[in-house]
PDB file of C-alpha atoms in Angstrom:
ATOM      1  CA  MET A   1     -30.726  -4.717  -4.787  1.00  0.00           C
ATOM      2  CA  TYR A   2     -28.033  -3.308  -2.782  1.00  0.00           C
ATOM      3  CA  TYR A   3     -27.997   0.801  -1.975  1.00  0.00           C
ATOM      4  CA  ILE A   4     -24.699   1.915  -0.770  1.00  0.00           C
ATOM      5  CA  PRO A   5     -25.172   5.561   1.066  1.00  0.00           C
ATOM      6  CA  SER A   6     -22.817   8.341   0.488  1.00  0.00           C
ATOM      7  CA  SER A   7     -22.304  11.789   2.060  1.00  0.00           C
ATOM      8  CA  PRO A   8     -21.146  14.435  -0.410  1.00  0.00           C
ATOM      9  CA  PRO A   9     -17.784  15.474  -1.015  1.00  0.00           C
ATOM     10  CA  LYS A  10     -16.464  17.638   2.197  1.00  0.00           C
ATOM     11  CA  PRO A  11     -15.235  21.701   0.669  1.00  0.00           C
ATOM     12  CA  PRO A  12     -11.777  21.846   1.066  1.00  0.00           C
ATOM     13  CA  SER A  13     -10.305  23.525   3.790  1.00  0.00           C
ATOM     14  CA  PRO A  14      -8.570  27.348   2.957  1.00  0.00           C
ATOM     15  CA  ARG A  15      -5.137  25.940   3.516  1.00  0.00           C
ATOM     16  CA  VAL A  16      -5.949  23.091   0.394  1.00  0.00           C
ATOM     17  CA  ARG A  17      -7.385  26.170  -1.332  1.00  0.00           C
ATOM     18  CA  GLU A  18      -4.369  28.341  -0.910  1.00  0.00           C
ATOM     19  CA  LEU A  19      -2.245  25.423  -1.851  1.00  0.00           C
ATOM     20  CA  SER A  20      -4.263  24.638  -4.706  1.00  0.00           C
ATOM     21  CA  GLN A  21      -3.538  28.305  -5.891  1.00  0.00           C
ATOM     22  CA  ARG A  22       0.281  28.067  -5.074  1.00  0.00           C
ATOM     23  CA  ILE A  23       0.551  24.809  -6.816  1.00  0.00           C
ATOM     24  CA  GLN A  24      -1.170  26.613 -10.046  1.00  0.00           C
ATOM     25  CA  GLU A  25       1.094  29.498  -9.731  1.00  0.00           C
ATOM     26  CA  VAL A  26       4.031  27.381 -10.022  1.00  0.00           C
ATOM     27  CA  ILE A  27       2.965  25.328 -13.096  1.00  0.00           C
ATOM     28  CA  ASN A  28       1.622  28.508 -15.041  1.00  0.00           C
ATOM     29  CA  GLU A  29       5.472  30.278 -14.233  1.00  0.00           C
ATOM     30  CA  PHE A  30       7.190  27.164 -15.098  1.00  0.00           C
ATOM     31  CA  GLN A  31       5.486  27.060 -18.342  1.00  0.00           C
ATOM     32  CA  ARG A  32       6.010  30.206 -19.114  1.00  0.00           C
ATOM     33  CA  HIS A  33       9.840  29.136 -19.864  1.00  0.00           C
ATOM     34  CA  TYR A  34       9.010  25.461 -20.488  1.00  0.00           C
ATOM     35  CA  PRO A  35       6.045  24.468 -22.002  1.00  0.00           C
ATOM     36  CA  LEU A  36       4.623  21.275 -20.490  1.00  0.00           C
ATOM     37  CA  SER A  37       1.905  18.767 -21.749  1.00  0.00           C
ATOM     38  CA  PRO A  38      -0.835  18.068 -19.194  1.00  0.00           C
ATOM     39  CA  SER A  39       0.287  14.526 -18.616  1.00  0.00           C
ATOM     40  CA  GLU A  40       3.790  16.231 -17.971  1.00  0.00           C
ATOM     41  CA  ILE A  41       2.304  18.307 -15.695  1.00  0.00           C
ATOM     42  CA  ARG A  42       0.241  15.172 -13.988  1.00  0.00           C
ATOM     43  CA  GLN A  43       3.754  12.780 -13.744  1.00  0.00           C
ATOM     44  CA  ALA A  44       5.574  15.677 -12.023  1.00  0.00           C
ATOM     45  CA  LEU A  45       2.560  16.185  -9.740  1.00  0.00           C
ATOM     46  CA  ARG A  46       2.951  12.533  -8.876  1.00  0.00           C
ATOM     47  CA  LEU A  47       6.243  12.543  -8.678  1.00  0.00           C
ATOM     48  CA  ALA A  48       5.929  15.464  -6.063  1.00  0.00           C
ATOM     49  CA  THR A  49       3.027  13.883  -4.025  1.00  0.00           C
ATOM     50  CA  GLY A  50       5.144  10.535  -3.761  1.00  0.00           C
ATOM     51  CA  ARG A  51       8.064  11.911  -2.009  1.00  0.00           C
ATOM     52  CA  SER A  52       5.728  13.992   0.726  1.00  0.00           C
ATOM     53  CA  GLY A  53       3.655  11.899   1.303  1.00  0.00           C
ATOM     54  CA  GLY A  54       4.397   8.898   1.060  1.00  0.00           C
ATOM     55  CA  GLY A  55       1.770   6.583   3.587  1.00  0.00           C
ATOM     56  CA  HIS A  56      -0.079   5.071   0.501  1.00  0.00           C
ATOM     57  CA  ARG A  57       2.458   2.413  -0.179  1.00  0.00           C
ATOM     58  CA  SER A  58       3.294   1.563   3.331  1.00  0.00           C
ATOM     59  CA  ALA A  59      -1.041   1.268   4.767  1.00  0.00           C
ATOM     60  CA  LEU A  60      -1.130  -1.135   1.618  1.00  0.00           C
ATOM     61  CA  ALA A  61       1.511  -2.862   2.572  1.00  0.00           C
ATOM     62  CA  ALA A  62       0.388  -3.299   6.114  1.00  0.00           C
ATOM     63  CA  VAL A  63      -2.827  -4.157   5.209  1.00  0.00           C
ATOM     64  CA  ALA A  64      -1.499  -6.800   2.560  1.00  0.00           C
ATOM     65  CA  ALA A  65       0.777  -7.985   5.264  1.00  0.00           C
ATOM     66  CA  GLY A  66      -2.300  -8.682   7.860  1.00  0.00           C
ATOM     67  CA  LEU A  67      -4.662 -10.328   5.437  1.00  0.00           C
ATOM     68  CA  ALA A  68      -1.880 -12.445   4.834  1.00  0.00           C
ATOM     69  CA  LEU A  69      -1.282 -12.873   8.234  1.00  0.00           C
ATOM     70  CA  ALA A  70      -4.847 -13.694   8.726  1.00  0.00           C
ATOM     71  CA  ALA A  71      -5.277 -15.689   6.443  1.00  0.00           C
ATOM     72  CA  GLY A  72      -2.389 -18.062   7.696  1.00  0.00           C
ATOM     73  CA  LEU A  73      -3.770 -18.032  11.278  1.00  0.00           C
ATOM     74  CA  GLY A  74      -6.576 -19.764   9.423  1.00  0.00           C
ATOM     75  CA  VAL A  75      -4.719 -22.221   7.532  1.00  0.00           C
ATOM     76  CA  PHE A  76      -3.192 -22.962  10.424  1.00  0.00           C
ATOM     77  CA  ALA A  77      -6.491 -23.410  12.794  1.00  0.00           C
ATOM     78  CA  MET A  78      -7.476 -25.503  10.250  1.00  0.00           C
ATOM     79  CA  PHE A  79      -4.391 -27.651  10.520  1.00  0.00           C
ATOM     80  CA  GLN A  80      -4.901 -27.866  14.076  1.00  0.00           C
ATOM     81  CA  ARG A  81      -8.410 -29.181  13.910  1.00  0.00           C
ATOM     82  CA  SER A  82      -7.512 -31.865  11.423  1.00  0.00           C
ATOM     83  CA  PRO A  83      -3.579 -32.891  12.384  1.00  0.00           C
ATOM     84  CA  GLY A  84      -1.572 -36.023  10.199  1.00  0.00           C
ATOM     85  CA  GLU A  85      -4.066 -35.284   7.058  1.00  0.00           C
ATOM     86  CA  ILE A  86      -5.086 -32.227   5.005  1.00  0.00           C
ATOM     87  CA  SER A  87      -8.327 -30.945   5.113  1.00  0.00           C
ATOM     88  CA  PRO A  88     -10.450 -30.039   2.238  1.00  0.00           C
ATOM     89  CA  ALA A  89     -11.307 -27.230   3.964  1.00  0.00           C
ATOM     90  CA  ILE A  90      -7.697 -26.003   4.087  1.00  0.00           C
ATOM     91  CA  TRP A  91      -7.742 -24.924   0.755  1.00  0.00           C
ATOM     92  CA  PRO A  92     -10.367 -22.354   0.002  1.00  0.00           C
ATOM     93  CA  ALA A  93      -8.206 -20.336   3.215  1.00  0.00           C
ATOM     94  CA  VAL A  94      -5.271 -20.879   1.080  1.00  0.00           C
ATOM     95  CA  LEU A  95      -6.617 -19.658  -1.808  1.00  0.00           C
ATOM     96  CA  VAL A  96      -8.006 -16.476  -0.519  1.00  0.00           C
ATOM     97  CA  GLY A  97      -4.582 -15.916   1.359  1.00  0.00           C
ATOM     98  CA  VAL A  98      -2.924 -16.315  -2.257  1.00  0.00           C
ATOM     99  CA  GLY A  99      -6.014 -14.177  -3.631  1.00  0.00           C
ATOM    100  CA  VAL A 100      -5.287 -11.311  -1.057  1.00  0.00           C
ATOM    101  CA  VAL A 101      -1.573 -11.251  -1.500  1.00  0.00           C
ATOM    102  CA  ALA A 102      -1.459 -11.139  -5.197  1.00  0.00           C
ATOM    103  CA  LEU A 103      -4.409  -8.793  -5.008  1.00  0.00           C
ATOM    104  CA  GLY A 104      -2.616  -6.473  -2.936  1.00  0.00           C
ATOM    105  CA  LEU A 105       0.941  -6.531  -4.948  1.00  0.00           C
ATOM    106  CA  VAL A 106      -1.009  -6.062  -8.408  1.00  0.00           C
ATOM    107  CA  PHE A 107      -2.383  -2.872  -6.910  1.00  0.00           C
ATOM    108  CA  ALA A 108       0.833  -1.714  -4.795  1.00  0.00           C
ATOM    109  CA  LEU A 109       2.241  -2.131  -9.083  1.00  0.00           C
ATOM    110  CA  ARG A 110       0.015  -0.343 -10.560  1.00  0.00           C
ATOM    111  CA  ASN A 111      -0.397   2.569  -8.461  1.00  0.00           C
ATOM    112  CA  ARG A 112       3.698   2.922  -9.050  1.00  0.00           C
TER     113      ARG A 112
END
């Protein structure tokens, strides 16, 4: 059995708490004029965070590109060991590279 250690989450900083209170005030004020469902509020927050801190997509793309590059270099190295013929050992590296790229794309599209 594997044990994955985890630490308790850090308490939010005073600035984070203040921002949270301000966001809640804006939501409450807006709802007085235009009632919204919880899903609409979540959608609006997702839209707002996508505009302000869109680093997740670029980080994900960088990781996927890096892993694809590493897999490509591994395939290239295997080709160099057996010039002129395709070694059966190449196919696992190709499958891993394709799988990593596919998972990166699925993750990116799912979190849109």
